[in-house]
Short mmCIF file of C-alpha atoms in Angstrom, two decimals:
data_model
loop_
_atom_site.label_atom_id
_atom_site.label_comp_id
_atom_site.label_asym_id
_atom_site.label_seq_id
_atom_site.Cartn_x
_atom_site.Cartn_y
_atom_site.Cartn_z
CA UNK A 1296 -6.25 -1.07 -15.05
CA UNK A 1297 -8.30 -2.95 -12.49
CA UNK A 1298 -10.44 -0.54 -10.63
CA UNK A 1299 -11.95 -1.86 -6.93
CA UNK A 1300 -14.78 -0.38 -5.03
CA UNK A 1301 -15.62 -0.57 -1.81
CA UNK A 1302 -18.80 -0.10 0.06
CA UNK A 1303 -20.29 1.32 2.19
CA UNK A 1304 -18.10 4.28 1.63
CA UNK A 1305 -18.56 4.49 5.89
CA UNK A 1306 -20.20 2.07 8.44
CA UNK A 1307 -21.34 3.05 11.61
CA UNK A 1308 -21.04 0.43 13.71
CA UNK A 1309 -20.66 -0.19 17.86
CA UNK A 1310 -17.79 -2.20 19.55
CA UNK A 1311 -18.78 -5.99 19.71
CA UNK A 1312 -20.57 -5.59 16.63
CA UNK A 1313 -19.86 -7.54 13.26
CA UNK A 1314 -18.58 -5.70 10.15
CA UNK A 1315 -18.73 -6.86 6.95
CA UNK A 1316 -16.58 -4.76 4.32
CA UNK A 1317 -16.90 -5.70 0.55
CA UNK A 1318 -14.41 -4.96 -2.45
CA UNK A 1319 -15.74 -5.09 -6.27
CA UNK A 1320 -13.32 -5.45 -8.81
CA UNK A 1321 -13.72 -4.15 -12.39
CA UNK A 1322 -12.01 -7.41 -13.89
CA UNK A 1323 -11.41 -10.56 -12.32
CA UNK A 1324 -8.41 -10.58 -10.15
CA UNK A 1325 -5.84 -13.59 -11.12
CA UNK A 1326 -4.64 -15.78 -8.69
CA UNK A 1327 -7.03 -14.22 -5.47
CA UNK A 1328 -4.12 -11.55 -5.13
CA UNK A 1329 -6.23 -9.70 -3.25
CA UNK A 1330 -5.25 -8.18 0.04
CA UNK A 1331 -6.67 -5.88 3.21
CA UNK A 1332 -5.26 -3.15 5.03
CA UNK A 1333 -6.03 -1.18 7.86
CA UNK A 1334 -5.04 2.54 7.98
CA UNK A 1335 -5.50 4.82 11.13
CA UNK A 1336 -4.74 8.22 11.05
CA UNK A 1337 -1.08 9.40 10.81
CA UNK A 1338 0.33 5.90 10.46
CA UNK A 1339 1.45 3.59 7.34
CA UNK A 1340 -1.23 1.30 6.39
CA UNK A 1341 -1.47 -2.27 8.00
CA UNK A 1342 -1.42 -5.81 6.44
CA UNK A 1343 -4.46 -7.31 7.62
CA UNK A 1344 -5.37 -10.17 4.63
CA UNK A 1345 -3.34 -11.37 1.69
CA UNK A 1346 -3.99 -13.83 -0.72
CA UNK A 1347 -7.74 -13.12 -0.75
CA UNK A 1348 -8.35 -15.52 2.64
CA UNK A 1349 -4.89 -15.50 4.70
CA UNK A 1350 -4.44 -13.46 7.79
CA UNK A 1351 -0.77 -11.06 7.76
CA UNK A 1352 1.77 -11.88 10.97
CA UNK A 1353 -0.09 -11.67 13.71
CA UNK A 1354 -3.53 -10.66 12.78
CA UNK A 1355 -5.99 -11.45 14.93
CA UNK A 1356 -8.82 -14.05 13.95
CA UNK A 1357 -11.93 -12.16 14.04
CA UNK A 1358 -10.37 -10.24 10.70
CA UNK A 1359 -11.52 -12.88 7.97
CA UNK A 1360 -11.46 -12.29 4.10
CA UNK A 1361 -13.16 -14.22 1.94
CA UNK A 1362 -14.06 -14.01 -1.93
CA UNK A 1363 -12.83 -14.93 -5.43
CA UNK A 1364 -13.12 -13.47 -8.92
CA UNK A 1365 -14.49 -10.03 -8.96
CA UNK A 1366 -16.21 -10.10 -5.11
CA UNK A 1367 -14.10 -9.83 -1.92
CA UNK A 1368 -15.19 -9.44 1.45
CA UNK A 1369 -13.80 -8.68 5.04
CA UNK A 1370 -15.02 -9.54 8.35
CA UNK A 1371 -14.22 -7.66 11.66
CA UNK A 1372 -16.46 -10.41 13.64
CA UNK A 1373 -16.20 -8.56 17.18
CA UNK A 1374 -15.36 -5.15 16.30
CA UNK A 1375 -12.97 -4.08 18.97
CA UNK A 1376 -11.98 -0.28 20.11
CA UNK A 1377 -8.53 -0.52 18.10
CA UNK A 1378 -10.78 -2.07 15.19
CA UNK A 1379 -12.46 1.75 14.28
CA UNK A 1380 -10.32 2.62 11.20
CA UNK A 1381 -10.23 3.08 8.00
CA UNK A 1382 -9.84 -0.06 5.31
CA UNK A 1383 -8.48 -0.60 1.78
CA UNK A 1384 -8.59 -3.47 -0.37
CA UNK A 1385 -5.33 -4.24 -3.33
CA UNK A 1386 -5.19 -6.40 -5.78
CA UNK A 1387 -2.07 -6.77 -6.84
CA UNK A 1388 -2.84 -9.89 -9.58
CA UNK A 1389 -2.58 -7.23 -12.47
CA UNK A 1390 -0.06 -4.46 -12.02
CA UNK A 1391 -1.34 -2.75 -8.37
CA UNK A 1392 -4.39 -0.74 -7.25
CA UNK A 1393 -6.45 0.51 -4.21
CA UNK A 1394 -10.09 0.45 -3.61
CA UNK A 1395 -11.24 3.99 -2.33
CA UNK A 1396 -11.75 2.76 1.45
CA UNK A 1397 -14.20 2.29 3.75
CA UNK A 1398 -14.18 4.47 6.77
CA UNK A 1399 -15.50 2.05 9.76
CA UNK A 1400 -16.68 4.65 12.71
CA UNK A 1401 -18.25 4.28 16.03
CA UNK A 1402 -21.85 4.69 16.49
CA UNK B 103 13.91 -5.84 13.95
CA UNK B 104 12.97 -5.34 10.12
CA UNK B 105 11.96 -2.01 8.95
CA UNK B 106 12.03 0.71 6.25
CA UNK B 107 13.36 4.24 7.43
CA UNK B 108 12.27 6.94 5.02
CA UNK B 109 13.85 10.90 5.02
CA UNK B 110 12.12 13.80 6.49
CA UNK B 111 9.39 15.96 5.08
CA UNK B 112 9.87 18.04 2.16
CA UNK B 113 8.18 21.67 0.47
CA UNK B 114 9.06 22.11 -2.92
CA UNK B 115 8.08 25.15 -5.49
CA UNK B 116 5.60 23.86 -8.58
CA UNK B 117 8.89 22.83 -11.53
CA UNK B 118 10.87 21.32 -8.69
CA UNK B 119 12.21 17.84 -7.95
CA UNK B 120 12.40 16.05 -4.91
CA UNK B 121 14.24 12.61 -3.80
CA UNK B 122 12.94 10.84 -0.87
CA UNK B 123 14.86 8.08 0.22
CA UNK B 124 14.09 4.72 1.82
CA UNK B 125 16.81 2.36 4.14
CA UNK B 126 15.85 -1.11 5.11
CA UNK B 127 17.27 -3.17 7.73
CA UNK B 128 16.62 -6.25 9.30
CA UNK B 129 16.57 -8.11 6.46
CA UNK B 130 17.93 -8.80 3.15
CA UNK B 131 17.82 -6.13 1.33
CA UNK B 132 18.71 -7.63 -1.99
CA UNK B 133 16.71 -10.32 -2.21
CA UNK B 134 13.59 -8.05 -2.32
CA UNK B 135 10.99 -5.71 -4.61
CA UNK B 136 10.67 -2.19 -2.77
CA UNK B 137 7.69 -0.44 -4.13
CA UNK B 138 6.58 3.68 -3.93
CA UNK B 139 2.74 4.37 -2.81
CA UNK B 140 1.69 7.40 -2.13
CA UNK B 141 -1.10 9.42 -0.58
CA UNK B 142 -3.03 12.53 -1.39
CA UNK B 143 -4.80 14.50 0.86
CA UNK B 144 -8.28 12.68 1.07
CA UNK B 145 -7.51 10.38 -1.87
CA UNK B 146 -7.25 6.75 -2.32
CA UNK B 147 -3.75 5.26 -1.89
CA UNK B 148 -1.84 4.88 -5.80
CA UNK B 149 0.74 2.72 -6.34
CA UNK B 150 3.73 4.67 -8.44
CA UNK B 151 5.95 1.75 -9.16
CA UNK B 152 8.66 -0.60 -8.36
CA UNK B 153 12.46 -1.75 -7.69
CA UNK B 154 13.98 -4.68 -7.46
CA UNK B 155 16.72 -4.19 -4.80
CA UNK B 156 18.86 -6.78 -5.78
CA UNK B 157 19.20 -6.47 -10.19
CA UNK B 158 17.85 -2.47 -10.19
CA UNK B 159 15.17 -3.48 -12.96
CA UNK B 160 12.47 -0.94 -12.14
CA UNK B 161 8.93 -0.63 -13.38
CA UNK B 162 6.59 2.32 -13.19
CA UNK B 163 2.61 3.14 -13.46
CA UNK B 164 1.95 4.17 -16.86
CA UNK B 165 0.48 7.50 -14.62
CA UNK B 166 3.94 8.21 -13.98
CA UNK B 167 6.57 6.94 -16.35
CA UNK B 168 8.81 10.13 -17.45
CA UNK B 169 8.07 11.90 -14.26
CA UNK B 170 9.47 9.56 -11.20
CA UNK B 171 12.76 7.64 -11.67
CA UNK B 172 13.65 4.77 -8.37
CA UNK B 173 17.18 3.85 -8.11
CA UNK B 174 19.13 1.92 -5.35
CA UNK B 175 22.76 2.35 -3.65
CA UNK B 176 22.71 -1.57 -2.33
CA UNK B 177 25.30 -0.74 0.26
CA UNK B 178 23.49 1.42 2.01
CA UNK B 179 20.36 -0.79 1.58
CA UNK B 180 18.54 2.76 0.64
CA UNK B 181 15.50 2.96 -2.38
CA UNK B 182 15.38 6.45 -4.01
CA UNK B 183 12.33 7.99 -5.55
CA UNK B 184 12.87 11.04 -7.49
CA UNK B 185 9.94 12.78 -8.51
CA UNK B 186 10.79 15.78 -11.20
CA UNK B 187 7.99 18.62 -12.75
CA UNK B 188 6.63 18.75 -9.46
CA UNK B 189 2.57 20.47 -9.32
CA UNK B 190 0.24 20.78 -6.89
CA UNK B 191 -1.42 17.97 -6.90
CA UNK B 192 1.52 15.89 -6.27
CA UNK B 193 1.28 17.12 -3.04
CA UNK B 194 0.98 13.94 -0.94
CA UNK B 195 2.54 11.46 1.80
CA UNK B 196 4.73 9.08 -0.23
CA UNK B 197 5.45 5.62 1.21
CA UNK B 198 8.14 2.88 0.39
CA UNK B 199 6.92 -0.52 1.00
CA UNK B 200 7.80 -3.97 0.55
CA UNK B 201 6.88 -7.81 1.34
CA UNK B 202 8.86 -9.19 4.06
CA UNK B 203 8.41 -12.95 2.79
CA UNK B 204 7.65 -14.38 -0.63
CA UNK B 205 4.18 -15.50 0.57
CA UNK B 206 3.15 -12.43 0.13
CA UNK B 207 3.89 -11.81 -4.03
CA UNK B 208 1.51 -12.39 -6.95
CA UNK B 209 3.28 -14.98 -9.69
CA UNK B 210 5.15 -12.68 -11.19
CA UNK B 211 7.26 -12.13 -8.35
CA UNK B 212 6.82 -8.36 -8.50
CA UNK B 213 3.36 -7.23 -7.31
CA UNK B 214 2.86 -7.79 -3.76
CA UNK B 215 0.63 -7.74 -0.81
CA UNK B 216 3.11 -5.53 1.47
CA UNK B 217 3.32 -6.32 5.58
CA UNK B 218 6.60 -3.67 5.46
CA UNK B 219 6.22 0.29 5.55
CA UNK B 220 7.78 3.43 5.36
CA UNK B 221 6.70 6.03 7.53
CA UNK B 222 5.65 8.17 5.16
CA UNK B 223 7.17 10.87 3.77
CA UNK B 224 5.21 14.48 3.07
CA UNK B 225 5.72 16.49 0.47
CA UNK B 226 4.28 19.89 -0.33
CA UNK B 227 4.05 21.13 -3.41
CA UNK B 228 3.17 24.95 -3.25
CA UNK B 229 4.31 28.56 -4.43
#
């Protein structure tokens, strides 16, 4: 099984700032099927990045991933109000798992 | 408007079973994989396994294979997940989810990226 961390577990961060989320996979993950969600309390998580570098439906562009291999990253590059959430990386190249999350708050 | 419907919240005694269900609509059901992922209190999200709507083959997470069984009645576009030997630690939100477009799957055209939810179903597992 392909195990992903993420770090920081939390970032404290203020609106307008840039936040830069990073997923670490145990084995390489085959064919960059690595994706992003966004999860806010109460609610279903949220596509945000698929295919390592491709924004869902209607993403906005300051959500950017980026990475290859074993390293993934994602970039909130204006963090907005409706951006303070929590986040999960997938990979979903070898059977499917979930990074533990990183929690991105407001400073 | 596409979108996956799940049943209502459930409390079940440890040795019980429970059956959540999952309806699409808006889009074709058949032609799709509907996965189960589900959610413990302050735990990462785990992916339990998967359906395809259209043939029934099914595939499960080694974590669970004995314990959860997904089946499909295609004309009511509805995913089950059963979930038998219940304990307390399957307490837990349980989502259905599935890609909307084929963009979204790995190569073997059954692990997916998934832009389509459930709402979430809770169950409570307690005595």
């Amino acid at each position: 099984e392909i195990v992903l961390t993420q770090s920081p577990g939390t970032l404290s961060l203020s609106p307008g700032e840039r936040a830069t989320l990073s997923c670490r996979a145990s084995q390489s993950v085959s064919s960059s099927s690595l994706a992003w969600y966004q999860q806010k309390p109460g609610q279903a998580p949220r596509l945000l990045i698929y295919g390592a570098s491709s924004r869902a439906t209607g993403i906005p562009d300051r959500f950017t991933g980026s990475g290859s291999g074993t390293d993934f990253t994602l970039t909130i590059s204006r963090l907005e109000p409706e951006d303070f959430a929590v986040y999960y990386c997938q990979q979903y190249g070898n059977s499917l798992t979930f990074g533990g999350g990183t929690k991105v708050e407001i400073k | 408007q596409v979108q996956l419907v799940q049943s209502g919240a459930e409390v079940k005694k440890p040795g019980a079973s429970v059956k959540v269900s999952c309806k699409a609509s808006g889009y074709n059901f058949t032609s799709y994989v509907i996965h189960w992922v589900r959610q413990a209190p302050g735990q990462r999200l785990e992916w339990m396994g998967w359906i395809s709507a259209g043939i029934g083959i099914t595939k499960y997470s080694q974590k669970f294979q004995g314990r959860v069984t997904i089946t499909r009645d295609t004309s009511a576009s509805t995913v089950y997940m059963e979930v038998s030997s219940l304990r307390s630690e399957d307490t837990a939100v349980y989502h259905c989810a599935s890609p909307s477009s084929w963009v979204y799957y790995d190569r073997s055209g059954y692990f997916a990226a998934f832009d389509m939810w459930g709402q979430g179903t809770m169950v409570t597992v307690s005595s």
